[in-house]
Amino acid sequence: MAFRRRQWIKLASAALSAAWLGIAAIPAPAFAADKIVVFAAASMKNALDNMDAAFTKETGKEVTVSYAASGALAKQLENGAPADVFISADTDWMDYVTKKKLIKDGTQVNLLGNQIVLVAAKDKAKPVEIKQGMDLAGLLGDGRLAMGEPKSVPAGKYGQAALEKLGLWSSVEKKVAGAESVRAALALVSRGEAPYGIVYQTDVSSDPGVAIAGTFPEDSHPPIIYPIAITADSKNPDTQAYFDYMKSAKAAPFFEHEGFTILK
């Protein structure tokens, strides 16, 4: 009797295990997969959030966006992070992921342009003429110059290029507070942790605590270009419609309102 009981328990346990495995094998509803996933440069947040809201209202298709420095996003793509669309704040990081075969052939478009500016706390933002030989180090005093980390953040690379062209980099290099993104650099100025910062013109409207002190001459740095592309691994059937919408006349006002220029 004891033997039969043990056998029954084993059979019952096996049946329960099989049932559990059967349940576990049923795929969970792919709600997250239904959303269009976008990796976008941090400076795109205001414009893209507004554009995405309009796209969703019109189409019913939802979009989720991961904002960060372009270099960080490119590395995430390289490490297998899933995304349908990549928006970089410079062509270098787009070229990087393209060489890694992470971009769908023929989809890259140089969509937007921007400018870099010198910002300060709103109540201290006196006009500054940014030119060759200006005393930027004197303006900083004992404070720091907030900007994106030049090795990985496009705004930081543009900022360093401009400062080198104007002959100012060597005098402020040791005063630079390199931030993980352009929005992080903006926050350092807004919080009073740095008297000045270099950010995109389009970032300024996102923080009422800062104001533009001066604009860098366009010829002091390479052209600021935001390329967009569909990723090679995108499987979402709505990606192309979203991508086309981003390039359309419907989307342009959302970018222009934040200060971007349309390149195409």
mmCIF file of C-alpha atoms in Angstrom:
data_model
loop_
_atom_site.group_PDB
_atom_site.id
_atom_site.type_symbol
_atom_site.label_atom_id
_atom_site.label_comp_id
_atom_site.label_asym_id
_atom_site.label_seq_id
_atom_site.Cartn_x
_atom_site.Cartn_y
_atom_site.Cartn_z
ATOM 1 C CA MET A 1 0.000 0.000 0.000
ATOM 2 C CA ALA A 2 2.809 2.408 0.949
ATOM 3 C CA PHE A 3 4.563 1.562 -2.324
ATOM 4 C CA ARG A 4 1.429 2.323 -4.395
ATOM 5 C CA ARG A 5 0.973 5.585 -2.508
ATOM 6 C CA ARG A 6 4.543 6.664 -3.272
ATOM 7 C CA GLN A 7 4.038 5.778 -6.929
ATOM 8 C CA TRP A 8 0.817 7.813 -7.058
ATOM 9 C CA ILE A 9 2.562 10.826 -5.509
ATOM 10 C CA LYS A 10 5.336 10.565 -8.103
ATOM 11 C CA LEU A 11 2.843 10.340 -10.964
ATOM 12 C CA ALA A 12 0.813 13.254 -9.595
ATOM 13 C CA SER A 13 3.968 15.369 -9.171
ATOM 14 C CA ALA A 14 5.045 14.542 -12.720
ATOM 15 C CA ALA A 15 1.623 15.499 -14.045
ATOM 16 C CA LEU A 16 1.669 18.797 -12.174
ATOM 17 C CA SER A 17 5.174 19.537 -13.448
ATOM 18 C CA ALA A 18 4.118 18.802 -17.009
ATOM 19 C CA ALA A 19 1.075 21.019 -16.626
ATOM 20 C CA TRP A 20 3.232 23.799 -15.210
ATOM 21 C CA LEU A 21 5.710 23.504 -18.035
ATOM 22 C CA GLY A 22 2.857 23.583 -20.497
ATOM 23 C CA ILE A 23 1.512 26.777 -18.973
ATOM 24 C CA ALA A 24 4.972 28.315 -18.823
ATOM 25 C CA ALA A 25 5.497 27.509 -22.494
ATOM 26 C CA ILE A 26 2.532 29.644 -23.510
ATOM 27 C CA PRO A 27 3.973 33.001 -24.606
ATOM 28 C CA ALA A 28 2.938 36.023 -22.576
ATOM 29 C CA PRO A 29 0.954 38.688 -24.408
ATOM 30 C CA ALA A 30 3.484 40.836 -26.301
ATOM 31 C CA PHE A 31 2.089 44.203 -25.252
ATOM 32 C CA ALA A 32 5.556 45.780 -24.977
ATOM 33 C CA ALA A 33 6.510 44.472 -28.411
ATOM 34 C CA ASP A 34 3.532 46.294 -29.922
ATOM 35 C CA LYS A 35 5.087 49.640 -29.042
ATOM 36 C CA ILE A 36 7.544 51.304 -31.391
ATOM 37 C CA VAL A 37 10.822 51.558 -29.492
ATOM 38 C CA VAL A 38 12.996 54.595 -30.194
ATOM 39 C CA PHE A 39 16.526 55.356 -28.995
ATOM 40 C CA ALA A 40 16.967 59.138 -29.175
ATOM 41 C CA ALA A 41 19.576 61.722 -28.244
ATOM 42 C CA ALA A 42 18.698 63.449 -24.951
ATOM 43 C CA SER A 43 18.349 66.831 -26.661
ATOM 44 C CA MET A 44 15.400 65.474 -28.664
ATOM 45 C CA LYS A 45 13.131 64.937 -25.655
ATOM 46 C CA ASN A 46 10.757 67.917 -25.797
ATOM 47 C CA ALA A 47 10.243 67.874 -29.548
ATOM 48 C CA LEU A 48 9.979 64.102 -29.832
ATOM 49 C CA ASP A 49 7.613 63.705 -26.880
ATOM 50 C CA ASN A 50 5.232 66.183 -28.493
ATOM 51 C CA MET A 51 5.565 64.603 -31.928
ATOM 52 C CA ASP A 52 4.991 61.116 -30.537
ATOM 53 C CA ALA A 53 1.825 62.257 -28.766
ATOM 54 C CA ALA A 54 0.480 63.575 -32.071
ATOM 55 C CA PHE A 55 1.485 60.371 -33.882
ATOM 56 C CA THR A 56 -0.264 58.201 -31.304
ATOM 57 C CA LYS A 57 -3.379 60.359 -31.389
ATOM 58 C CA GLU A 58 -3.547 60.073 -35.165
ATOM 59 C CA THR A 59 -2.660 56.396 -35.574
ATOM 60 C CA GLY A 60 -3.396 54.752 -32.229
ATOM 61 C CA LYS A 61 0.136 53.329 -32.278
ATOM 62 C CA GLU A 62 2.158 53.762 -29.088
ATOM 63 C CA VAL A 63 5.785 54.826 -28.907
ATOM 64 C CA THR A 64 8.278 54.390 -26.091
ATOM 65 C CA VAL A 65 11.525 56.381 -26.143
ATOM 66 C CA SER A 66 14.819 55.873 -24.342
ATOM 67 C CA TYR A 67 16.696 59.190 -24.092
ATOM 68 C CA ALA A 68 20.429 59.337 -23.424
ATOM 69 C CA ALA A 69 23.693 60.504 -24.947
ATOM 70 C CA SER A 70 24.076 59.236 -28.511
ATOM 71 C CA GLY A 71 27.219 57.308 -27.642
ATOM 72 C CA ALA A 72 25.535 55.493 -24.774
ATOM 73 C CA LEU A 73 22.604 54.532 -27.006
ATOM 74 C CA ALA A 74 24.908 53.335 -29.778
ATOM 75 C CA LYS A 75 26.715 51.084 -27.294
ATOM 76 C CA GLN A 76 23.376 49.726 -26.065
ATOM 77 C CA LEU A 77 22.435 48.832 -29.642
ATOM 78 C CA GLU A 78 25.791 47.152 -30.079
ATOM 79 C CA ASN A 79 25.145 45.101 -26.942
ATOM 80 C CA GLY A 80 21.824 43.843 -28.279
ATOM 81 C CA ALA A 81 19.328 46.272 -26.739
ATOM 82 C CA PRO A 82 16.091 46.167 -28.794
ATOM 83 C CA ALA A 83 15.051 49.308 -30.662
ATOM 84 C CA ASP A 84 13.250 50.102 -33.900
ATOM 85 C CA VAL A 85 14.598 53.597 -34.603
ATOM 86 C CA PHE A 86 17.853 55.341 -33.661
ATOM 87 C CA ILE A 87 18.208 59.139 -33.591
ATOM 88 C CA SER A 88 21.734 60.411 -33.037
ATOM 89 C CA ALA A 89 22.879 63.950 -32.332
ATOM 90 C CA ASP A 90 25.806 63.535 -34.697
ATOM 91 C CA THR A 91 26.822 61.522 -37.732
ATOM 92 C CA ASP A 92 29.808 59.909 -35.981
ATOM 93 C CA TRP A 93 27.706 57.658 -33.742
ATOM 94 C CA MET A 94 25.342 56.843 -36.591
ATOM 95 C CA ASP A 95 28.366 55.861 -38.681
ATOM 96 C CA TYR A 96 29.536 53.714 -35.773
ATOM 97 C CA VAL A 97 26.354 51.624 -35.600
ATOM 98 C CA THR A 98 26.150 51.491 -39.395
ATOM 99 C CA LYS A 99 29.620 49.925 -39.569
ATOM 100 C CA LYS A 100 28.476 47.404 -36.982
ATOM 101 C CA LYS A 101 25.617 46.391 -39.348
ATOM 102 C CA LEU A 102 23.033 47.584 -36.808
ATOM 103 C CA ILE A 103 21.186 49.899 -39.218
ATOM 104 C CA LYS A 104 18.828 48.868 -42.007
ATOM 105 C CA ASP A 105 20.455 49.676 -45.336
ATOM 106 C CA GLY A 106 19.156 52.733 -47.141
ATOM 107 C CA THR A 107 17.153 54.181 -44.235
ATOM 108 C CA GLN A 108 19.524 56.814 -42.827
ATOM 109 C CA VAL A 109 18.332 60.402 -43.270
ATOM 110 C CA ASN A 110 20.023 63.566 -42.002
ATOM 111 C CA LEU A 111 16.881 65.160 -40.608
ATOM 112 C CA LEU A 112 17.696 68.054 -38.271
ATOM 113 C CA GLY A 113 20.224 70.778 -37.531
ATOM 114 C CA ASN A 114 21.007 72.633 -34.303
ATOM 115 C CA GLN A 115 23.312 75.211 -32.698
ATOM 116 C CA ILE A 116 25.433 75.237 -29.558
ATOM 117 C CA VAL A 117 25.175 78.079 -27.067
ATOM 118 C CA LEU A 118 26.726 79.257 -23.831
ATOM 119 C CA VAL A 119 24.181 79.264 -21.005
ATOM 120 C CA ALA A 120 24.107 80.642 -17.480
ATOM 121 C CA ALA A 121 21.600 80.811 -14.659
ATOM 122 C CA LYS A 122 18.714 82.998 -15.830
ATOM 123 C CA ASP A 123 19.357 85.774 -13.286
ATOM 124 C CA LYS A 124 23.063 85.878 -14.169
ATOM 125 C CA ALA A 125 23.005 85.423 -17.946
ATOM 126 C CA LYS A 126 24.625 88.647 -19.131
ATOM 127 C CA PRO A 127 25.245 88.821 -22.909
ATOM 128 C CA VAL A 128 28.611 87.444 -23.959
ATOM 129 C CA GLU A 129 30.196 87.778 -27.418
ATOM 130 C CA ILE A 130 31.763 84.428 -28.182
ATOM 131 C CA LYS A 131 34.806 85.073 -30.308
ATOM 132 C CA GLN A 132 38.501 84.422 -30.758
ATOM 133 C CA GLY A 133 40.465 85.385 -27.670
ATOM 134 C CA MET A 134 37.528 86.027 -25.326
ATOM 135 C CA ASP A 135 38.312 85.526 -21.628
ATOM 136 C CA LEU A 136 36.109 82.511 -20.970
ATOM 137 C CA ALA A 137 38.394 81.328 -18.154
ATOM 138 C CA GLY A 138 37.938 84.713 -16.489
ATOM 139 C CA LEU A 139 34.162 84.421 -16.777
ATOM 140 C CA LEU A 140 34.285 81.039 -15.087
ATOM 141 C CA GLY A 141 36.473 82.259 -12.239
ATOM 142 C CA ASP A 142 36.726 79.390 -9.767
ATOM 143 C CA GLY A 143 33.673 77.719 -11.292
ATOM 144 C CA ARG A 144 33.324 74.923 -13.807
ATOM 145 C CA LEU A 145 32.224 74.810 -17.430
ATOM 146 C CA ALA A 146 29.436 72.253 -17.763
ATOM 147 C CA MET A 147 29.269 70.390 -21.066
ATOM 148 C CA GLY A 148 28.731 66.904 -22.391
ATOM 149 C CA GLU A 149 31.689 64.575 -21.997
ATOM 150 C CA PRO A 150 33.602 65.308 -25.240
ATOM 151 C CA LYS A 151 34.656 61.681 -25.770
ATOM 152 C CA SER A 152 31.114 60.335 -25.898
ATOM 153 C CA VAL A 153 28.504 63.110 -25.995
ATOM 154 C CA PRO A 154 28.049 64.911 -29.345
ATOM 155 C CA ALA A 155 27.296 68.294 -27.728
ATOM 156 C CA GLY A 156 30.570 67.952 -25.844
ATOM 157 C CA LYS A 157 32.454 67.131 -29.036
ATOM 158 C CA TYR A 158 30.967 70.137 -30.806
ATOM 159 C CA GLY A 159 31.767 72.306 -27.780
ATOM 160 C CA GLN A 160 35.388 71.212 -27.629
ATOM 161 C CA ALA A 161 35.789 71.721 -31.379
ATOM 162 C CA ALA A 162 34.431 75.266 -31.090
ATOM 163 C CA LEU A 163 36.634 76.129 -28.129
ATOM 164 C CA GLU A 164 39.708 74.783 -29.939
ATOM 165 C CA LYS A 165 38.863 76.745 -33.090
ATOM 166 C CA LEU A 166 38.493 79.932 -31.015
ATOM 167 C CA GLY A 167 41.745 79.276 -29.139
ATOM 168 C CA LEU A 168 40.007 78.868 -25.779
ATOM 169 C CA TRP A 169 40.226 75.155 -25.028
ATOM 170 C CA SER A 170 43.639 75.148 -23.344
ATOM 171 C CA SER A 171 42.549 77.849 -20.904
ATOM 172 C CA VAL A 172 39.378 76.043 -19.754
ATOM 173 C CA GLU A 173 40.117 72.340 -20.302
ATOM 174 C CA LYS A 174 40.860 71.741 -16.614
ATOM 175 C CA LYS A 175 37.683 73.561 -15.625
ATOM 176 C CA VAL A 176 35.386 71.357 -17.696
ATOM 177 C CA ALA A 177 32.728 69.343 -15.857
ATOM 178 C CA GLY A 178 31.986 66.561 -18.352
ATOM 179 C CA ALA A 179 28.389 65.355 -18.043
ATOM 180 C CA GLU A 180 26.817 62.096 -19.245
ATOM 181 C CA SER A 181 24.426 63.961 -21.557
ATOM 182 C CA VAL A 182 23.690 67.479 -22.712
ATOM 183 C CA ARG A 183 20.617 67.608 -20.453
ATOM 184 C CA ALA A 184 22.800 66.638 -17.490
ATOM 185 C CA ALA A 185 25.130 69.535 -18.346
ATOM 186 C CA LEU A 186 22.133 71.865 -18.519
ATOM 187 C CA ALA A 187 21.028 70.701 -15.063
ATOM 188 C CA LEU A 188 24.434 71.547 -13.563
ATOM 189 C CA VAL A 189 23.949 75.161 -14.616
ATOM 190 C CA SER A 190 20.313 75.264 -13.575
ATOM 191 C CA ARG A 191 21.192 73.987 -10.078
ATOM 192 C CA GLY A 192 23.986 76.533 -9.700
ATOM 193 C CA GLU A 193 26.722 73.897 -9.678
ATOM 194 C CA ALA A 194 28.409 75.506 -12.693
ATOM 195 C CA PRO A 195 28.243 79.187 -13.693
ATOM 196 C CA TYR A 196 28.277 78.445 -17.422
ATOM 197 C CA GLY A 197 27.580 75.526 -19.701
ATOM 198 C CA ILE A 198 27.636 74.595 -23.374
ATOM 199 C CA VAL A 199 24.408 73.018 -24.624
ATOM 200 C CA TYR A 200 22.252 72.958 -27.714
ATOM 201 C CA GLN A 201 20.061 75.954 -28.375
ATOM 202 C CA THR A 202 17.069 73.605 -28.347
ATOM 203 C CA ASP A 203 17.758 72.528 -24.748
ATOM 204 C CA VAL A 204 17.323 75.962 -23.243
ATOM 205 C CA SER A 205 13.528 76.071 -23.456
ATOM 206 C CA SER A 206 13.326 72.860 -21.404
ATOM 207 C CA ASP A 207 14.659 74.554 -18.254
ATOM 208 C CA PRO A 208 13.300 77.903 -17.044
ATOM 209 C CA GLY A 209 16.280 78.272 -14.729
ATOM 210 C CA VAL A 210 18.769 78.994 -17.535
ATOM 211 C CA ALA A 211 19.152 81.481 -20.355
ATOM 212 C CA ILE A 212 21.431 81.935 -23.351
ATOM 213 C CA ALA A 213 24.458 84.145 -22.727
ATOM 214 C CA GLY A 214 25.936 83.759 -26.207
ATOM 215 C CA THR A 215 25.829 81.679 -29.382
ATOM 216 C CA PHE A 216 28.872 79.976 -30.865
ATOM 217 C CA PRO A 217 29.668 80.981 -34.465
ATOM 218 C CA GLU A 218 28.511 78.279 -36.880
ATOM 219 C CA ASP A 219 31.946 78.124 -38.504
ATOM 220 C CA SER A 220 33.627 77.347 -35.168
ATOM 221 C CA HIS A 221 32.546 73.694 -35.205
ATOM 222 C CA PRO A 222 31.427 70.978 -37.645
ATOM 223 C CA PRO A 223 27.800 71.210 -38.788
ATOM 224 C CA ILE A 224 25.426 69.860 -36.138
ATOM 225 C CA ILE A 225 23.419 67.122 -37.832
ATOM 226 C CA TYR A 226 20.856 64.722 -36.375
ATOM 227 C CA PRO A 227 20.611 61.561 -38.513
ATOM 228 C CA ILE A 228 17.761 59.082 -38.080
ATOM 229 C CA ALA A 229 17.562 55.447 -39.204
ATOM 230 C CA ILE A 230 15.641 52.211 -38.756
ATOM 231 C CA THR A 231 17.571 49.506 -36.937
ATOM 232 C CA ALA A 232 18.495 46.287 -38.695
ATOM 233 C CA ASP A 233 16.684 44.157 -36.100
ATOM 234 C CA SER A 234 13.389 46.075 -36.113
ATOM 235 C CA LYS A 235 10.476 43.676 -36.497
ATOM 236 C CA ASN A 236 7.640 46.056 -35.645
ATOM 237 C CA PRO A 237 5.323 46.451 -38.662
ATOM 238 C CA ASP A 238 4.548 50.034 -37.614
ATOM 239 C CA THR A 239 8.155 51.228 -37.667
ATOM 240 C CA GLN A 240 8.112 52.422 -41.276
ATOM 241 C CA ALA A 241 4.931 54.451 -40.735
ATOM 242 C CA TYR A 242 6.499 56.106 -37.696
ATOM 243 C CA PHE A 243 9.716 56.781 -39.583
ATOM 244 C CA ASP A 244 7.811 58.341 -42.482
ATOM 245 C CA TYR A 245 5.785 60.467 -40.063
ATOM 246 C CA MET A 246 8.981 61.805 -38.499
ATOM 247 C CA LYS A 247 10.135 62.989 -41.927
ATOM 248 C CA SER A 248 6.767 64.465 -42.875
ATOM 249 C CA ALA A 249 5.432 68.011 -42.902
ATOM 250 C CA LYS A 250 3.207 67.044 -39.973
ATOM 251 C CA ALA A 251 6.211 66.475 -37.727
ATOM 252 C CA ALA A 252 8.257 69.510 -38.790
ATOM 253 C CA PRO A 253 6.463 72.065 -36.544
ATOM 254 C CA PHE A 254 7.268 70.030 -33.421
ATOM 255 C CA PHE A 255 10.979 70.224 -34.212
ATOM 256 C CA GLU A 256 10.961 73.825 -35.377
ATOM 257 C CA HIS A 257 9.104 74.959 -32.250
ATOM 258 C CA GLU A 258 12.046 73.743 -30.150
ATOM 259 C CA GLY A 259 14.597 75.479 -32.371
ATOM 260 C CA PHE A 260 15.711 72.679 -34.669
ATOM 261 C CA THR A 261 16.162 73.318 -38.375
ATOM 262 C CA ILE A 262 14.806 70.843 -40.920
ATOM 263 C CA LEU A 263 17.605 69.691 -43.222
ATOM 264 C CA LYS A 264 15.770 67.669 -45.838
#
